[in-house]
PDB file of C-alpha atoms in Angstrom:
ATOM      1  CA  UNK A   1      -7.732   6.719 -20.445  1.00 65.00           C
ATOM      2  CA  UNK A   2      -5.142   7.725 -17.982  1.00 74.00           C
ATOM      3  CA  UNK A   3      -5.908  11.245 -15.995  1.00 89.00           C
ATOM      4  CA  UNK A   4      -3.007  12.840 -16.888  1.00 94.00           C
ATOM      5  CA  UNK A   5      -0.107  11.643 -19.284  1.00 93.00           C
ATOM      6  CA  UNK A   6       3.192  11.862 -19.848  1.00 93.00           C
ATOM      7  CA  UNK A   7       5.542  10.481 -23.048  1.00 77.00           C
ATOM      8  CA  UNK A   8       7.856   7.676 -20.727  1.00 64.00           C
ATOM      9  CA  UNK A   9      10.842   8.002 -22.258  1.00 75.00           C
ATOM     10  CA  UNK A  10      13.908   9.830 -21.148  1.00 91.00           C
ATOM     11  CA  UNK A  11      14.779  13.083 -23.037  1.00 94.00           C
ATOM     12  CA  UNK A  12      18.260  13.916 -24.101  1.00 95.00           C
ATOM     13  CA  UNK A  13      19.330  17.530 -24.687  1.00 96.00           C
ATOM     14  CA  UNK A  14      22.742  18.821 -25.517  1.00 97.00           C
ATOM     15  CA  UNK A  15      23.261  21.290 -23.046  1.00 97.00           C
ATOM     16  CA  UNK A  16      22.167  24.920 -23.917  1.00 97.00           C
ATOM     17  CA  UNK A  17      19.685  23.327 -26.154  1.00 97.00           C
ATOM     18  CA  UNK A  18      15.859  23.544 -25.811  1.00 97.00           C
ATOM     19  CA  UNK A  19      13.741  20.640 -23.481  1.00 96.00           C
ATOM     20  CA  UNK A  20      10.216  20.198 -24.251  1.00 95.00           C
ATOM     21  CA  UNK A  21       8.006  18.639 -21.949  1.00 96.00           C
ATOM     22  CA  UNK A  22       4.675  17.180 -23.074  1.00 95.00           C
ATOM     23  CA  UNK A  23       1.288  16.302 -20.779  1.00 96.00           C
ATOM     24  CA  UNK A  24      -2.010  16.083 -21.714  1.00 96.00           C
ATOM     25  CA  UNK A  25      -5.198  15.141 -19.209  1.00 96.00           C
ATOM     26  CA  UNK A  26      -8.474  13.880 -19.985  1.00 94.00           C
ATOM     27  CA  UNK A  27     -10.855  16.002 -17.618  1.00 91.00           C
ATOM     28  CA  UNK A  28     -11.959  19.009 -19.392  1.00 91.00           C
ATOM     29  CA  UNK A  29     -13.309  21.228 -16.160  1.00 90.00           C
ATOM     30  CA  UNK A  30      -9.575  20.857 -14.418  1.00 90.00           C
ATOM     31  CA  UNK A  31      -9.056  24.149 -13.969  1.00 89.00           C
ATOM     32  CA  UNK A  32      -5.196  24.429 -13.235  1.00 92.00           C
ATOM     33  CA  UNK A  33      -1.874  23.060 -14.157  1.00 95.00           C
ATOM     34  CA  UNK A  34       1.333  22.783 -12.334  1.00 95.00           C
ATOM     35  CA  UNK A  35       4.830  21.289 -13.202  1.00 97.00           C
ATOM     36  CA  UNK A  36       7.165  20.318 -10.741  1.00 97.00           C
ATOM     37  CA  UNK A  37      10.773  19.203 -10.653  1.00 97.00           C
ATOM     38  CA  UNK A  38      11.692  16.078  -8.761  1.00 96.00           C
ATOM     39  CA  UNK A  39      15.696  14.991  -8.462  1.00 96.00           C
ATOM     40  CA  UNK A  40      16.398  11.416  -8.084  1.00 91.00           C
ATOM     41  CA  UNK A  41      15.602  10.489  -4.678  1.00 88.00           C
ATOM     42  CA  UNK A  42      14.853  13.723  -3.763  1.00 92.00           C
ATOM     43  CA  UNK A  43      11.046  15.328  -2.924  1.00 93.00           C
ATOM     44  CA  UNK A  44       8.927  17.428  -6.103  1.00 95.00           C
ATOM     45  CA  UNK A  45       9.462  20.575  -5.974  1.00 95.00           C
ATOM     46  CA  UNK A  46       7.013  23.315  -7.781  1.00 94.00           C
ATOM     47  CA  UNK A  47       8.692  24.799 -10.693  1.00 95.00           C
ATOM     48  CA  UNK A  48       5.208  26.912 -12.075  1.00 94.00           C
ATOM     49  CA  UNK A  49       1.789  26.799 -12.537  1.00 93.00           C
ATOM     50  CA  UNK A  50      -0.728  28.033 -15.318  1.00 94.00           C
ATOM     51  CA  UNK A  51      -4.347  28.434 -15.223  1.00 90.00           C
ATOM     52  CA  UNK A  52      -4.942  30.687 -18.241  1.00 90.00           C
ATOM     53  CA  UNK A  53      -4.290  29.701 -21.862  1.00 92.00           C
ATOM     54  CA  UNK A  54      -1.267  30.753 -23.184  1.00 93.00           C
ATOM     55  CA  UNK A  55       2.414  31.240 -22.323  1.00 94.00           C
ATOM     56  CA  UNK A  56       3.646  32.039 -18.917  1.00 95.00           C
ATOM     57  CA  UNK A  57       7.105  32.180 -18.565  1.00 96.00           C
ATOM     58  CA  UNK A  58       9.804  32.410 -15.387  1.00 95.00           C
ATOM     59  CA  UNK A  59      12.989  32.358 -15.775  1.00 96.00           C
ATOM     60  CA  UNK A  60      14.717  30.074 -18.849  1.00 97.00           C
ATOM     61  CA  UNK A  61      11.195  28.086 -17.878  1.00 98.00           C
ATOM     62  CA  UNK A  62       7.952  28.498 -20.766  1.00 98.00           C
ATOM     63  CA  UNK A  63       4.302  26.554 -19.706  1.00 97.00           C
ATOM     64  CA  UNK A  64       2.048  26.521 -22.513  1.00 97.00           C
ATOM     65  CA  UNK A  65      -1.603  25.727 -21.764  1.00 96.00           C
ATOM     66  CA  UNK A  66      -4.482  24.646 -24.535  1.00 96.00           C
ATOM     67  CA  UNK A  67      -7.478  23.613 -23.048  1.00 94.00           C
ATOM     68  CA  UNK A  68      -9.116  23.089 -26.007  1.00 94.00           C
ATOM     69  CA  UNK A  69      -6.526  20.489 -26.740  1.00 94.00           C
ATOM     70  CA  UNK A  70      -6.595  19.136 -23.358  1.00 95.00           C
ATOM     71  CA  UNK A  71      -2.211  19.506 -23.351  1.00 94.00           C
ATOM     72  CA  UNK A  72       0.144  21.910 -21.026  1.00 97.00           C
ATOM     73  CA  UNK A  73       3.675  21.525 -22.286  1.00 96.00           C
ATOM     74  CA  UNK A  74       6.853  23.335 -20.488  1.00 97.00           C
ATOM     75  CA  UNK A  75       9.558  24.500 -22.114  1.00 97.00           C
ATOM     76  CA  UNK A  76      13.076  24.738 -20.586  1.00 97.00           C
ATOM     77  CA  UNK A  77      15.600  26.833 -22.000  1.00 98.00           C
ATOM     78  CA  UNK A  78      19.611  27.169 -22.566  1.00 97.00           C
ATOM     79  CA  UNK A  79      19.245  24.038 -20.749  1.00 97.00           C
ATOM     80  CA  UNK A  80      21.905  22.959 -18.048  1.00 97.00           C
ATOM     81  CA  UNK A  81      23.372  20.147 -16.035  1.00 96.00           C
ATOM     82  CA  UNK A  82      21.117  20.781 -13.510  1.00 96.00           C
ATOM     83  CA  UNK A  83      18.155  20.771 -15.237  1.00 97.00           C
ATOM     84  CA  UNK A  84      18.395  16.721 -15.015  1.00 97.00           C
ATOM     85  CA  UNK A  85      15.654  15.723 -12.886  1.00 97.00           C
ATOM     86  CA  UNK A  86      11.943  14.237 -14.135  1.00 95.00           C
ATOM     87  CA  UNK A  87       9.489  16.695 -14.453  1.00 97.00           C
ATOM     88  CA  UNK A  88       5.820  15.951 -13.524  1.00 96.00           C
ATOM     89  CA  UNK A  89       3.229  17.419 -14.462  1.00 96.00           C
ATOM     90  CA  UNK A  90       0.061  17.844 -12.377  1.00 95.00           C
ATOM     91  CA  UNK A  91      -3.880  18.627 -12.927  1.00 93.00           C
ATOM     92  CA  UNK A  92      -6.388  19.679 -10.979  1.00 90.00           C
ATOM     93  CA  UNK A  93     -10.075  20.367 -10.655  1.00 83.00           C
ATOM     94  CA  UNK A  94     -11.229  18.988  -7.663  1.00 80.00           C
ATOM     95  CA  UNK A  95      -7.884  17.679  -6.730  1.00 84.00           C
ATOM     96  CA  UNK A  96      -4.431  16.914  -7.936  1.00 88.00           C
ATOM     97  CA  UNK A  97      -3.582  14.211 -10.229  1.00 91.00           C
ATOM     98  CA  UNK A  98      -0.036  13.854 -11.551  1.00 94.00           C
ATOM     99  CA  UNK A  99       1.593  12.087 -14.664  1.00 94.00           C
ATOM    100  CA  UNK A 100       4.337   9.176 -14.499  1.00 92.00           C
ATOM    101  CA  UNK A 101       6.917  12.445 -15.389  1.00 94.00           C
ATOM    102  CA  UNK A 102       9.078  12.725 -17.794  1.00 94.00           C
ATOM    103  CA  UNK A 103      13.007  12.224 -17.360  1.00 95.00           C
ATOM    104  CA  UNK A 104      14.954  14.596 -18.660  1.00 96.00           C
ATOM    105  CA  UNK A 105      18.921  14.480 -19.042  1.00 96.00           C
ATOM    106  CA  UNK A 106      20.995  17.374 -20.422  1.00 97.00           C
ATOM    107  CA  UNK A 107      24.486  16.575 -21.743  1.00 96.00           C
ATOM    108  CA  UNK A 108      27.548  18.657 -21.084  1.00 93.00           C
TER     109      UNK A 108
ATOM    110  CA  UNK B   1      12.855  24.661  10.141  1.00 58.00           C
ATOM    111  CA  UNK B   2      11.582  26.098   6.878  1.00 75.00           C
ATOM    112  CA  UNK B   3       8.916  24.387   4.998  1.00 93.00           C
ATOM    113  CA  UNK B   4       7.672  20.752   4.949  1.00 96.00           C
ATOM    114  CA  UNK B   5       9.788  18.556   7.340  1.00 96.00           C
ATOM    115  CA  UNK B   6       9.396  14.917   7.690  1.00 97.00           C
ATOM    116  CA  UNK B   7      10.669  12.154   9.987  1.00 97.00           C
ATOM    117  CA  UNK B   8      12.374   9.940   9.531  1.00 97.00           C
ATOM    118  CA  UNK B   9      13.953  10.117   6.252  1.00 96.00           C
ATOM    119  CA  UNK B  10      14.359   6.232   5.618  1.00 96.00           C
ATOM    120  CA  UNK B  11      12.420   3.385   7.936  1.00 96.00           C
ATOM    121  CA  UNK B  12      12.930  -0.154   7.628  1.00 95.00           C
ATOM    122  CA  UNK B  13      10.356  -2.769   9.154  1.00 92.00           C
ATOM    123  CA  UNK B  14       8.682  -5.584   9.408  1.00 90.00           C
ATOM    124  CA  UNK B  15       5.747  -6.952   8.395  1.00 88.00           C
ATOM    125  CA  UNK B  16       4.753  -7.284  11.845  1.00 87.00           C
ATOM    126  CA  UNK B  17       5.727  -3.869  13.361  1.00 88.00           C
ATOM    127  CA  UNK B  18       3.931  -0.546  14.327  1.00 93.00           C
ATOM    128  CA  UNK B  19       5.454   2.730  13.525  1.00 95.00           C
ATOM    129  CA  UNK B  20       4.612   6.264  12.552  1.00 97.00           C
ATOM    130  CA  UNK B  21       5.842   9.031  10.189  1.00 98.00           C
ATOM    131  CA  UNK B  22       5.818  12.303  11.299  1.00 98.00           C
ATOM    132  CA  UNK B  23       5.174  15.382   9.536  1.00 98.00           C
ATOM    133  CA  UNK B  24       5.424  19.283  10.327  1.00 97.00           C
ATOM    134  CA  UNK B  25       4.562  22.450   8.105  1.00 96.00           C
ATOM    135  CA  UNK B  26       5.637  25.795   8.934  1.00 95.00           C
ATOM    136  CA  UNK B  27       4.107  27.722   6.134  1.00 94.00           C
ATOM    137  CA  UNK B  28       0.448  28.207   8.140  1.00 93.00           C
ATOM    138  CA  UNK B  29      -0.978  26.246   5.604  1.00 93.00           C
ATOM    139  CA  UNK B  30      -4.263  25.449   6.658  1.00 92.00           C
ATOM    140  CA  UNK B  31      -4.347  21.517   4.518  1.00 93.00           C
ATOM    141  CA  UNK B  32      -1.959  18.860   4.564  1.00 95.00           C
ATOM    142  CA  UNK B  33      -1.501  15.743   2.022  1.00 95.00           C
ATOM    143  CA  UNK B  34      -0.087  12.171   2.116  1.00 96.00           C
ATOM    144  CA  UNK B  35       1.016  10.339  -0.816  1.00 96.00           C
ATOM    145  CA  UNK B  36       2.604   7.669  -2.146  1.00 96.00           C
ATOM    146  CA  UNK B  37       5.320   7.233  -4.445  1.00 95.00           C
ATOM    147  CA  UNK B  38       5.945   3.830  -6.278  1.00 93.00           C
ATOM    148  CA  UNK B  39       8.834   3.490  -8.989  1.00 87.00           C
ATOM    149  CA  UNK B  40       7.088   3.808 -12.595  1.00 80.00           C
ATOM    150  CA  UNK B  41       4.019   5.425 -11.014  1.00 87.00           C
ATOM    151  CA  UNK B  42       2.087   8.288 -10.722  1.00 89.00           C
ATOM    152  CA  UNK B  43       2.171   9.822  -6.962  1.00 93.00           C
ATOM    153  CA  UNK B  44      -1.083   8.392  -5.695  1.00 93.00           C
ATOM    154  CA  UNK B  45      -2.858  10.706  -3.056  1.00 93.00           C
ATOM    155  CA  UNK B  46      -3.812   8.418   0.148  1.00 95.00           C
ATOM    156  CA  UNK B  47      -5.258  11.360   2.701  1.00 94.00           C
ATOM    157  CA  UNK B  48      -6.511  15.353   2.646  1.00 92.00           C
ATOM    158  CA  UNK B  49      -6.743  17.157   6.152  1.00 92.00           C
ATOM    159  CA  UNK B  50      -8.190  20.697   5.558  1.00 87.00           C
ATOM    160  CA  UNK B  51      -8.135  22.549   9.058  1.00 83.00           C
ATOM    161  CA  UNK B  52      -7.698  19.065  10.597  1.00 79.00           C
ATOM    162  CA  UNK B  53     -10.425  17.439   9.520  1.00 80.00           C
ATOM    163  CA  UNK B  54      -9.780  14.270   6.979  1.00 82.00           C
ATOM    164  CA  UNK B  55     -11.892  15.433   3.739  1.00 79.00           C
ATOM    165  CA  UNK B  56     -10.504  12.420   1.195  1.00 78.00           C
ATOM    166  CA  UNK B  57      -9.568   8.805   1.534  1.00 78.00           C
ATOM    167  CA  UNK B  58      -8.709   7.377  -1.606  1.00 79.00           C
ATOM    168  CA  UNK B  59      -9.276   3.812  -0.796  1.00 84.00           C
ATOM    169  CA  UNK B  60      -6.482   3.404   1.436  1.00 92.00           C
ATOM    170  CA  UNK B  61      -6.017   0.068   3.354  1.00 93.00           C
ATOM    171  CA  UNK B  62      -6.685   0.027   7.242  1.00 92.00           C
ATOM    172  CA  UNK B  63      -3.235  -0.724   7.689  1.00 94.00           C
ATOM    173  CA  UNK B  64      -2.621   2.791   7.219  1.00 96.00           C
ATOM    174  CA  UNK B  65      -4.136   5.405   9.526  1.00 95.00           C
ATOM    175  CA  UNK B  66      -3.728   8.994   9.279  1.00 95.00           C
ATOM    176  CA  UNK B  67      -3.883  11.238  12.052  1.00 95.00           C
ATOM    177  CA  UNK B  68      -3.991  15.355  12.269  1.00 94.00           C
ATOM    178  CA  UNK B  69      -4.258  16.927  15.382  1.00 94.00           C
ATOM    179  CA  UNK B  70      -3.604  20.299  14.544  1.00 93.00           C
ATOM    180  CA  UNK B  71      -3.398  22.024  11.047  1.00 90.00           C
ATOM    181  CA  UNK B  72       0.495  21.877  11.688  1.00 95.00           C
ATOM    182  CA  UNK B  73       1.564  18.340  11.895  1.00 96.00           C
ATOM    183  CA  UNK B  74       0.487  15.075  10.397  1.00 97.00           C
ATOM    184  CA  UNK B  75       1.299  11.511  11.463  1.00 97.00           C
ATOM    185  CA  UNK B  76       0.722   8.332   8.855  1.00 97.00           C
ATOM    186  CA  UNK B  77       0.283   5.645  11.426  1.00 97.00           C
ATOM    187  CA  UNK B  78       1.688   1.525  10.367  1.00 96.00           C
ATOM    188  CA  UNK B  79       0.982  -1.491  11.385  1.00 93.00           C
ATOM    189  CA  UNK B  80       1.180  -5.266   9.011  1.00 93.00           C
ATOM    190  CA  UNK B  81       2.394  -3.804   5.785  1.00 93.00           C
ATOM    191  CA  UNK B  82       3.209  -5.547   3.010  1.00 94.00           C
ATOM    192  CA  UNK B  83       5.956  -5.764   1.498  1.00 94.00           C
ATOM    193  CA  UNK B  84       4.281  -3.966  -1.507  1.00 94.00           C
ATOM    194  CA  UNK B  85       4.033  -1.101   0.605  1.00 95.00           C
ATOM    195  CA  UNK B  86       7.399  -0.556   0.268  1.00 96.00           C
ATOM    196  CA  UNK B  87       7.939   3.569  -1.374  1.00 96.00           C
ATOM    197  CA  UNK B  88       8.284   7.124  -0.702  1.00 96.00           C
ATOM    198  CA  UNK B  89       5.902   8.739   1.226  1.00 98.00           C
ATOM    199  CA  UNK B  90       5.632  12.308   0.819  1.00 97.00           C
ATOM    200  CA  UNK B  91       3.597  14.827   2.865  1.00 97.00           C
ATOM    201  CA  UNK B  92       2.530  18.144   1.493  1.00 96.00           C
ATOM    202  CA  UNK B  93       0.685  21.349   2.252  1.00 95.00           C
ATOM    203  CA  UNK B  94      -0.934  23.686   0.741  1.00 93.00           C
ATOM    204  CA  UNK B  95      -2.840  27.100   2.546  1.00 91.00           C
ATOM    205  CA  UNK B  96      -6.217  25.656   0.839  1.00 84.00           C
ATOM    206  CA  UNK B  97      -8.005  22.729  -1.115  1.00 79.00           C
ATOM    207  CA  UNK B  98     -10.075  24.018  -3.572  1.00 72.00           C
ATOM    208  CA  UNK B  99      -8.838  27.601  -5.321  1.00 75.00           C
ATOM    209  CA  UNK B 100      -7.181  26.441  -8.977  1.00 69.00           C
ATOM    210  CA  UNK B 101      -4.218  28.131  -7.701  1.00 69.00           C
ATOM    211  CA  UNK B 102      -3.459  26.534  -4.422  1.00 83.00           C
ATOM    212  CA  UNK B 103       0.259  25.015  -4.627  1.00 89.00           C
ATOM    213  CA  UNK B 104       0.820  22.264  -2.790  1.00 93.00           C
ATOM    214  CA  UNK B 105       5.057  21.814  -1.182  1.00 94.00           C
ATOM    215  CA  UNK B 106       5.935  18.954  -0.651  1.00 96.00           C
ATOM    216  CA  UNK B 107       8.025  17.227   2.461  1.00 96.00           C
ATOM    217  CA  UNK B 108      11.410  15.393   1.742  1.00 96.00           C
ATOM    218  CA  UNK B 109      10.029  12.374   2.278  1.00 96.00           C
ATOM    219  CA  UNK B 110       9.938   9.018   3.973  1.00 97.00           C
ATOM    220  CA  UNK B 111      11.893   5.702   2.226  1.00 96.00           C
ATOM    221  CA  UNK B 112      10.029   2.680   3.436  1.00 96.00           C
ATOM    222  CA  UNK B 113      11.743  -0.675   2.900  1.00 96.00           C
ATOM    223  CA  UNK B 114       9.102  -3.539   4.184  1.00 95.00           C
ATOM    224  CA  UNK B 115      10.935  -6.305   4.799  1.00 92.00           C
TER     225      UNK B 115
END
């Protein structure tokens, strides 16, 4: 079973529609969850992070943590142009494992 | 400089060469990171300095030999790669290693072509 996992497949969105990211991990003591951002051919860069169950939100961006379901999902709203990038999502407990990511491309 | 710089951006080299990449934090974290980035992969961690001292190797070959001498810089030292070795190398660092919260940044990154 893969640490952390990611559906492969690109995601379309019309633009100002809603992009939802999926990732689920297999170690149940991780104790935080991150999701970055990572342009093509550019570096990740941290978008948020959630350690409690719940929502967090920031901006037009939504995490959702279950633990008991072992998933974090992200949420990206009145999506944009410039919200096409892969998205990774990352676990830790003693360290940080990351998914494959998830590409995501928003059409004008 | 802001951030996590890294030089140089792109390297191209032989299987026979020796060369180093070079990378400098300005946030006072006190760890640093290097990992690897394949196409179609997960980023795979390769080293963790925490205050300079190397605290994981995950199984890294020789041919690849990390070096911190002070919590501000990190060099990823090369020499015989493969051509399999070819992929982004990122450096990252974060101000610790073990609280759930500690965010790691990440470096633009290094392109290595292996030729």
């Amino acid at each position: 079973q893969k640490e952390v996992e990611q559906n492969s497949g690109p995601l379309s969105v019309p633009e100002g529609a809603i992009a939802s990211l999926n990732c689920t991990y297999s170690d149940r003591g991780s104790q935080s969850f991150f999701w970055y951002r990572q342009y093509s051919g550019k570096s990740p860069e941290l978008i948020m992070f959630i350690y409690s169950n719940g929502d967090k939100e920031d901006g037009r961006f939504t995490a959702q943590l279950n633990k008991a379901s072992q998933y974090v999902s992200l949420l990206i709203r009145d999506s944009q142009p410039s919200d096409s990038a892969t998205y990774l999502c990352a676990v830790r407990r003693r360290r940080l494992a990351f998914g494959k990511g998830n590409q995501v491309v928003v059409i004008p | 400089e802001t951030g996590v710089t890294q030089t140089p951006r792109h390297l191209v080299m032989g299987m026979t060469n020796k060369k180093s990449l070079k990378c400098e934090q300005h946030l006072g974290h006190n760890a640093m990171y290097w990992y690897k980035q394949s196409a179609k992969k997960p980023l795979e961690l390769m080293f963790v300095y925490s205050l300079e001292e190397r605290v994981e190797n995950n199984s890294v070959p020789s041919r690849f030999s990390p070096e911190c001498p002070n919590s501000s810089h990190l060099f990823l030292h090369l020499h015989t790669l493969q051509p399999e070795d070819s992929a982004l190398y990122l450096c990252a660092s974060s101000q610790g290693t073990g609280g759930p919260t500690d965010t790691q940044y990440f470096g633009p990154g290094t392109r290595l072509t292996v030729l």
